[in-house]
XYZ file of C-alpha atoms in Angstrom:
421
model
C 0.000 0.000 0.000
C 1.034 3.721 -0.561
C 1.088 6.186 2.499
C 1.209 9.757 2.769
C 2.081 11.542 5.641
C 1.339 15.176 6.355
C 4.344 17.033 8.318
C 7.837 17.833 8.401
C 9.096 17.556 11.932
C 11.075 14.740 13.421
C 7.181 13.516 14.814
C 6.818 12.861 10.991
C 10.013 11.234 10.074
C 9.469 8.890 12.654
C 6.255 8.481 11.496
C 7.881 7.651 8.151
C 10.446 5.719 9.977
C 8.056 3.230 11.394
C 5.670 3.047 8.103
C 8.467 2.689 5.836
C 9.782 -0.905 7.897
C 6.230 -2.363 7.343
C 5.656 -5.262 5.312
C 2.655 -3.978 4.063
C 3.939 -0.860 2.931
C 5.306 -0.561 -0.413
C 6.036 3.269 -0.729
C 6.020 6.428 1.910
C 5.385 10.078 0.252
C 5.639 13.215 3.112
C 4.728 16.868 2.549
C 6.495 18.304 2.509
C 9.160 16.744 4.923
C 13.159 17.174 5.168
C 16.535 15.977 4.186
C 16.436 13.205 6.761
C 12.792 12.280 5.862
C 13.989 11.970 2.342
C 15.787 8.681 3.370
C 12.784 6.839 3.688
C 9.960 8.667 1.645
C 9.617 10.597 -1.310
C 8.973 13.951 -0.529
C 5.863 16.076 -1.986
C 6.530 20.007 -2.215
C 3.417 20.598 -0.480
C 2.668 23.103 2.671
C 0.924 21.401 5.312
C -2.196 23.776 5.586
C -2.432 23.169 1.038
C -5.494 21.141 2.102
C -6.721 21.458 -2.018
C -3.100 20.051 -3.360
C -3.029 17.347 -0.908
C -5.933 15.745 -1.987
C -5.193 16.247 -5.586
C -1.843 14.873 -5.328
C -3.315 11.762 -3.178
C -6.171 11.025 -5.443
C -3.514 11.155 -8.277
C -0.798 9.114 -6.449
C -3.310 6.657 -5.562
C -2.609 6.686 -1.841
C -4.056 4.139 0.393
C -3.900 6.321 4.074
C -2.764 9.272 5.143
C -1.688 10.104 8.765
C -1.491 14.104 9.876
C 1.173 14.889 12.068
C 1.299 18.892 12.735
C -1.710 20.453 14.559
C -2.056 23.037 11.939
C -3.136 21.411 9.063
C -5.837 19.722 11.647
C -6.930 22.675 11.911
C -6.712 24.001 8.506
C -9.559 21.478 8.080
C -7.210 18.503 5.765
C -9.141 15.523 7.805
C -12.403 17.056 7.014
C -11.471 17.338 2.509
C -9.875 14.137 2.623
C -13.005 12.397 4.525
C -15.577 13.826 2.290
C -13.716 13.249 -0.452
C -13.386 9.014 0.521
C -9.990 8.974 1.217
C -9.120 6.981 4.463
C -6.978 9.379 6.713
C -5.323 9.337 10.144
C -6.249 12.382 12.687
C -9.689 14.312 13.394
C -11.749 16.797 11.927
C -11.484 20.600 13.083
C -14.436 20.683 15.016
C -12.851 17.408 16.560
C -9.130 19.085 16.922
C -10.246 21.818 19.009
C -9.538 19.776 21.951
C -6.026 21.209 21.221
C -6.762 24.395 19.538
C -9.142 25.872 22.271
C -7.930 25.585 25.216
C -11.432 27.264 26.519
C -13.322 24.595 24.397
C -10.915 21.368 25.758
C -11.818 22.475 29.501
C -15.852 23.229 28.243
C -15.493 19.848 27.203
C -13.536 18.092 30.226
C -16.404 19.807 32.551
C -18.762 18.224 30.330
C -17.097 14.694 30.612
C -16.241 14.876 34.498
C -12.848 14.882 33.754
C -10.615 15.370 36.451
C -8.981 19.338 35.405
C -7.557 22.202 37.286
C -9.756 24.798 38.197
C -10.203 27.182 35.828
C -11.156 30.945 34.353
C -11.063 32.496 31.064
C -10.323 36.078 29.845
C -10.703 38.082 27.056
C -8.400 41.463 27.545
C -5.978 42.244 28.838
C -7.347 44.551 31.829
C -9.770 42.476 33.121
C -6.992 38.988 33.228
C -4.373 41.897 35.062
C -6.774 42.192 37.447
C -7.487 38.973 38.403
C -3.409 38.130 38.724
C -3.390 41.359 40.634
C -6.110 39.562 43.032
C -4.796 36.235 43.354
C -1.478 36.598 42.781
C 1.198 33.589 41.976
C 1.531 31.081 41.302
C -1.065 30.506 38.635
C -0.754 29.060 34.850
C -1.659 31.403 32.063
C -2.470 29.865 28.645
C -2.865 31.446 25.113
C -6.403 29.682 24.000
C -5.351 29.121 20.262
C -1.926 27.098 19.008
C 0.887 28.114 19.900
C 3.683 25.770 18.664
C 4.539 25.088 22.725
C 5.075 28.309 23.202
C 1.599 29.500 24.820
C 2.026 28.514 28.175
C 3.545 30.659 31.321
C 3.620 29.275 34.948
C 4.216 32.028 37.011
C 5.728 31.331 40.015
C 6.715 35.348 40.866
C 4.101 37.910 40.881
C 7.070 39.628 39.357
C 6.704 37.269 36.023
C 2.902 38.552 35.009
C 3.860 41.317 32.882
C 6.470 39.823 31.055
C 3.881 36.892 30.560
C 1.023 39.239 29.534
C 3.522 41.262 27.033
C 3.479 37.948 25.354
C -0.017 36.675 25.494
C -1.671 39.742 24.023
C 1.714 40.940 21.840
C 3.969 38.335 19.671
C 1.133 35.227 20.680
C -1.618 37.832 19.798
C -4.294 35.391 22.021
C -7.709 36.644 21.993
C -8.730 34.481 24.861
C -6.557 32.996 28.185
C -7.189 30.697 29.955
C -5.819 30.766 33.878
C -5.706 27.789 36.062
C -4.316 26.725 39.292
C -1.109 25.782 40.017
C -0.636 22.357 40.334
C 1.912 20.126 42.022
C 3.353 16.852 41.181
C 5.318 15.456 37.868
C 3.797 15.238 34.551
C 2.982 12.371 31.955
C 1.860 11.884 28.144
C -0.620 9.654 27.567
C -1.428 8.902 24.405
C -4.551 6.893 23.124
C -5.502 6.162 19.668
C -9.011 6.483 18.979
C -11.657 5.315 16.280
C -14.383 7.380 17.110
C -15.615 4.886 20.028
C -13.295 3.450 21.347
C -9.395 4.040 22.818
C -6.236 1.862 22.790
C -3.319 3.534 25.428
C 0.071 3.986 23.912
C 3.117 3.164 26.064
C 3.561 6.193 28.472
C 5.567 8.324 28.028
C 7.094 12.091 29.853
C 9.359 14.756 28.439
C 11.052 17.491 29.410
C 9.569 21.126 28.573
C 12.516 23.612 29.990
C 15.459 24.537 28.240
C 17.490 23.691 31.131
C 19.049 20.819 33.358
C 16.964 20.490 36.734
C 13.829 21.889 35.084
C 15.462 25.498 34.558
C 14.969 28.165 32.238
C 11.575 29.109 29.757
C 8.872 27.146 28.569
C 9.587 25.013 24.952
C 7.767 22.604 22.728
C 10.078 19.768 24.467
C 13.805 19.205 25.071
C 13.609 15.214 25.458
C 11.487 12.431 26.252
C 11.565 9.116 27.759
C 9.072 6.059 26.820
C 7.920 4.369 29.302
C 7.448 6.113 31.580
C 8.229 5.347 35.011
C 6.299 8.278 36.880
C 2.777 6.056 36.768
C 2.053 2.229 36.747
C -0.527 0.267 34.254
C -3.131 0.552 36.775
C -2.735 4.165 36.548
C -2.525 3.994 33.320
C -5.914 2.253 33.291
C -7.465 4.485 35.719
C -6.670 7.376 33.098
C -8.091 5.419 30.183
C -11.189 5.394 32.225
C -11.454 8.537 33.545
C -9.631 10.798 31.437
C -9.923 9.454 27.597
C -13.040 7.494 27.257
C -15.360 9.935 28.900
C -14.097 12.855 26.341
C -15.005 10.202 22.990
C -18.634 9.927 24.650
C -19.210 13.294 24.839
C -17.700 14.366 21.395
C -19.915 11.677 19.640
C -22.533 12.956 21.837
C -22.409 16.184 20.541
C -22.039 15.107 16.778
C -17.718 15.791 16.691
C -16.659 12.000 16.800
C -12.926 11.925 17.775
C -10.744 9.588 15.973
C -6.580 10.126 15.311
C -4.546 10.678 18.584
C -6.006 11.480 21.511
C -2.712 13.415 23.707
C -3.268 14.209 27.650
C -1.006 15.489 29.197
C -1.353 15.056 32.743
C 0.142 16.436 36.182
C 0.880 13.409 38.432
C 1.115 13.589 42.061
C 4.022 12.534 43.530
C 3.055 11.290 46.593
C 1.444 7.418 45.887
C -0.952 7.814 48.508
C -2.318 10.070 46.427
C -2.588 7.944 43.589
C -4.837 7.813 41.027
C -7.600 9.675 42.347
C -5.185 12.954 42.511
C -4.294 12.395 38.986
C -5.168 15.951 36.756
C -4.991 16.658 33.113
C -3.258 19.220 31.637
C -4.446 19.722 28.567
C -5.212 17.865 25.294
C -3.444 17.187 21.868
C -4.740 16.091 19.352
C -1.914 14.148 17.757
C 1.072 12.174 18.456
C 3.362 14.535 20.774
C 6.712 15.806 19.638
C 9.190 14.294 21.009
C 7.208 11.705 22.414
C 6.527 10.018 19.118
C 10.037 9.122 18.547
C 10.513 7.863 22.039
C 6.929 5.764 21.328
C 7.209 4.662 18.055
C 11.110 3.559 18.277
C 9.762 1.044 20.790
C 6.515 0.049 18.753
C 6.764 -3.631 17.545
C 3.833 -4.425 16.313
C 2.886 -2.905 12.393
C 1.873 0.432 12.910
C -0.210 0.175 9.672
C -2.756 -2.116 11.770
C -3.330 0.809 13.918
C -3.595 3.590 12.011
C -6.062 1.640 9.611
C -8.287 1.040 13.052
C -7.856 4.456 13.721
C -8.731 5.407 9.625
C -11.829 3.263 9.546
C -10.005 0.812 7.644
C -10.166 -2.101 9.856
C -12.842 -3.209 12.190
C -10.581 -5.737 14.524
C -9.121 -3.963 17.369
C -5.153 -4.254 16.715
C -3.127 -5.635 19.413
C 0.194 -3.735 20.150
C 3.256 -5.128 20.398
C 6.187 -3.555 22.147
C 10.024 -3.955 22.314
C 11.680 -4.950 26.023
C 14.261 -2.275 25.443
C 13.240 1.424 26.967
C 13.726 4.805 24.830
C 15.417 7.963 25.513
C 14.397 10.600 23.338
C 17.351 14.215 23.369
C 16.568 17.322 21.841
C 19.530 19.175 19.939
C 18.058 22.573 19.468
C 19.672 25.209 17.427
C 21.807 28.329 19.197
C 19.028 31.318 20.651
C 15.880 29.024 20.897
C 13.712 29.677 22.127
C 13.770 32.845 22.153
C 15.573 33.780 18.619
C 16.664 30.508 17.116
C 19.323 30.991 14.680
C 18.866 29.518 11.082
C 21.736 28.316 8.703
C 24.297 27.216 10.495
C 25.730 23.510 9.504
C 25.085 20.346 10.717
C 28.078 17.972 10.493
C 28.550 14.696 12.054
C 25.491 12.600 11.580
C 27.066 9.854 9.567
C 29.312 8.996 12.646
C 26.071 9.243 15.095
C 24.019 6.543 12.838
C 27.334 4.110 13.869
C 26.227 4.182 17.674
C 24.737 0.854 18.193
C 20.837 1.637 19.970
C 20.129 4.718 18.367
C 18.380 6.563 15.375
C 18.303 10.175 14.553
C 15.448 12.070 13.295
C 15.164 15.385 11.673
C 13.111 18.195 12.960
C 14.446 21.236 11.435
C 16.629 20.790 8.736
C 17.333 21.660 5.119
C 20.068 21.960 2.415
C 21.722 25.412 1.627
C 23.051 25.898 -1.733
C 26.148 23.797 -1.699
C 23.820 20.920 -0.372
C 25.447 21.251 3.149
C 22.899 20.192 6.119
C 22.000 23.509 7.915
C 19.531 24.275 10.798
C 16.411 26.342 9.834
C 15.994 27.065 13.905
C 14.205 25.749 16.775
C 14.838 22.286 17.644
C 16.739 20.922 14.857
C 17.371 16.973 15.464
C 16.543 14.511 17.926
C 18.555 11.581 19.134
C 17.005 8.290 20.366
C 18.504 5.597 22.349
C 17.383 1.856 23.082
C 18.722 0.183 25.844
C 18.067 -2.579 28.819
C 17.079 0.013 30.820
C 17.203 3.998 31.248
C 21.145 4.424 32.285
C 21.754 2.275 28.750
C 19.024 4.128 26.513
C 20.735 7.072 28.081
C 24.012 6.421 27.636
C 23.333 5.666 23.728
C 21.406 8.819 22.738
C 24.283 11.097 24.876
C 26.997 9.254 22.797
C 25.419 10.184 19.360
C 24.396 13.446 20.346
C 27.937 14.520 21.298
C 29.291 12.895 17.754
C 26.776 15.628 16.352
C 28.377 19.075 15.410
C 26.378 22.062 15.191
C 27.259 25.629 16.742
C 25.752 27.037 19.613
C 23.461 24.028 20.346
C 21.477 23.686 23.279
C 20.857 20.290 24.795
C 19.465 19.260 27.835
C 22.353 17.079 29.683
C 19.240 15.352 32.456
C 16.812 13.344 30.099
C 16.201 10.514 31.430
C 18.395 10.792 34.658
């Protein structure tokens, strides 16, 4: 069969990645994808959000599925074309994706289901959300309703950090709504569930890590590493949330006409104390697709065909798949390029890569990447690559990814040095 997949991050090449060693698969096309995705799969010139060109260029390709990967073109409305038009596709409509693209509608929706949340309240200008932090005062969690690429979210632990936070929300981020929540305490977790419309099947667990810095320092990004599984909850946890935090949300969306199906992301806020445990469990917030850079640390350890699934996600298949996955745990490490956050800087070479693919245990996957005009590997900013590990157990899967990573040559870099410690 012939796949296409939608994206161009390292989430998508290791969506690739994973299609491209199935048996059933005879050819992966991305759009528009990068140098590293070009390995496995033929890439397709095609923005993300060209919803119209996709489907031409599927209908004329003859693909067989399609799996999104970046929240924007779920929310340019590609699941939606593609459906109507017959074509079996991975992810959920817009209505459906605004689980992740209102925050204001996800927590509408979590109230709805009984989901366990933090409390909550949502503003719309700037006056009126200054003076509620003047009243309550830190901490508290601001977040940008709309997408955000990662970046919408400000924990303020200072009163001192609100107008910094504001002079983002309603300047660069340009949010029309925010949402404010409590401050909650504990350590968080990625759960992800696939999901036909009906029914869910959990993902091995997974956590990364969100600051820029070792020991949890530094601002907010779309994730500096992962680790899959994870070993912050147990399977009966991990059951508990199924039934209390995944399920209830497909009831009500097919109760109110939005079905859910694709991949069904909550990230949750874990108490650290067990005694606590499930019942003090909270989620976060929801995605509605495979995390980045949880997806590498998930699907490196997938065994099982991933085609099964994402046809029982597609409609494709009516048996439930069974997943399969390998004894060996992942450890997932971002290499980001010099001034991200903030001001990543674009063009500078990437050398080194042929000497990481030698490490035994490890695979690298391209996030931001492209060729300059002498065909040279360059950074196009933000978090450029990242490095997975396999091992026996974390210290191995560690020690793996670290060893590639420092093979990797790129100036300025910033890497986390903790993942997985």
């Amino acid at each position: 069969m012939k796949v296409l997949v939608i994206g161009s991050g390292a989430r998508e090449h290791a969506i690739c990645w994973s299609l491209a060693a199935s048996p059933r698969v005879s050819k992966v096309y991305c759009a528009p994808g990068n140098p590293g995705i070009a390995a496995v799969a033929e890439l397709i010139a095609h923005p993300v959000t060209a919803v119209a060109e996709l489907l031409d260029t599927a209908g004329r390709l003859g693909i067989d599925l399609t799996v999104v990967g970046p929240e924007a073109a779920l929310e340019a409305g590609v699941v939606d074309a593609f459906t109507a038009a017959g074509r079996a596709i991975v992810g959920p409509t817009k209505a459906a994706a605004m689980l992740e693209t209102s925050k204001a509608f996800a927590k509408e929706i979590m109230i709805a289901a009984n989901v366990p949340t933090a409390k909550h309240h949502v503003f719309h200008s700037r006056p009126e959300l200054e003076r509620h932090c003047a009243e309550h005062g830190a901490p508290l969690v601001l977040k940008a309703d709309g997408l955000a690429s990662g970046k919408g979210v400000f924990v303020i632990e200072d009163a001192s950090q609100f107008p910094a936070a504001l002079d983002s929300l309603f300047g660069p981020l340009k949010a029309e709504r925010v949402v404010v929540e409590e401050f909650l305490t504990g350590v968080e977790v990625s759960c992800i569930f696939a999901a036909n419309g009906s029914e869910v099947i959990p993902l091995a667990p997974a956590h990364d890590y969100k600051r820029l810095g070792d020991a949890d320092q530094g601002p907010n990004t779309g994730g500096m590493g992962s680790v899959c599984p994870s070993p912050r909850i147990t399977e009966q946890e991990l059951a508990w949330i199924q039934e209390h935090c995944a399920a209830p949300i497909l009831t009500v969306m097919r109760e109110r006409g939005t079905p859910f199906s694709g991949f069904l992301y909550a990230g949750l806020m874990v108490p650290t104390d067990p005694a606590k445990r499930p019942d003090g469990i909270r989620v976060l917030e929801y995605n509605t697709r495979l995390g980045d850079p949880e997806c590498q640390a998930i699907l490196s350890r997938l065994a099982s065909d991933p085609v099964d699934l994402m046809e029982w996600i597609a409609g494709k298949r009516a048996e439930r798949p069974k997943l399969a996955w390998r004894s060996e745990v992942s450890t997932c490490v971002v290499v980001a390029s010099d001034g991200y956050p903030e001001a990543p800087v674009k063009g500078d070479q990437i050398t080194g890569l042929d000497l990481a693919a030698l490490v035994p245990g490890t695979v690298v996957f391209h996030a931001a990447t492209s060729r300059d005009s002498r065909g040279n590997l360059v950074s196009v900013g933000g978090r450029t690559l990242t490095v997975v590990g396999l091992g026996a157990d974390y210290s191995t899967a560690r020690s793996a990814a670290y060893k590639a990573v420092d093979l990797i040559q790129l100036r300025g870099r910033r890497v986390r040095r903790d993942i997985g410690a």
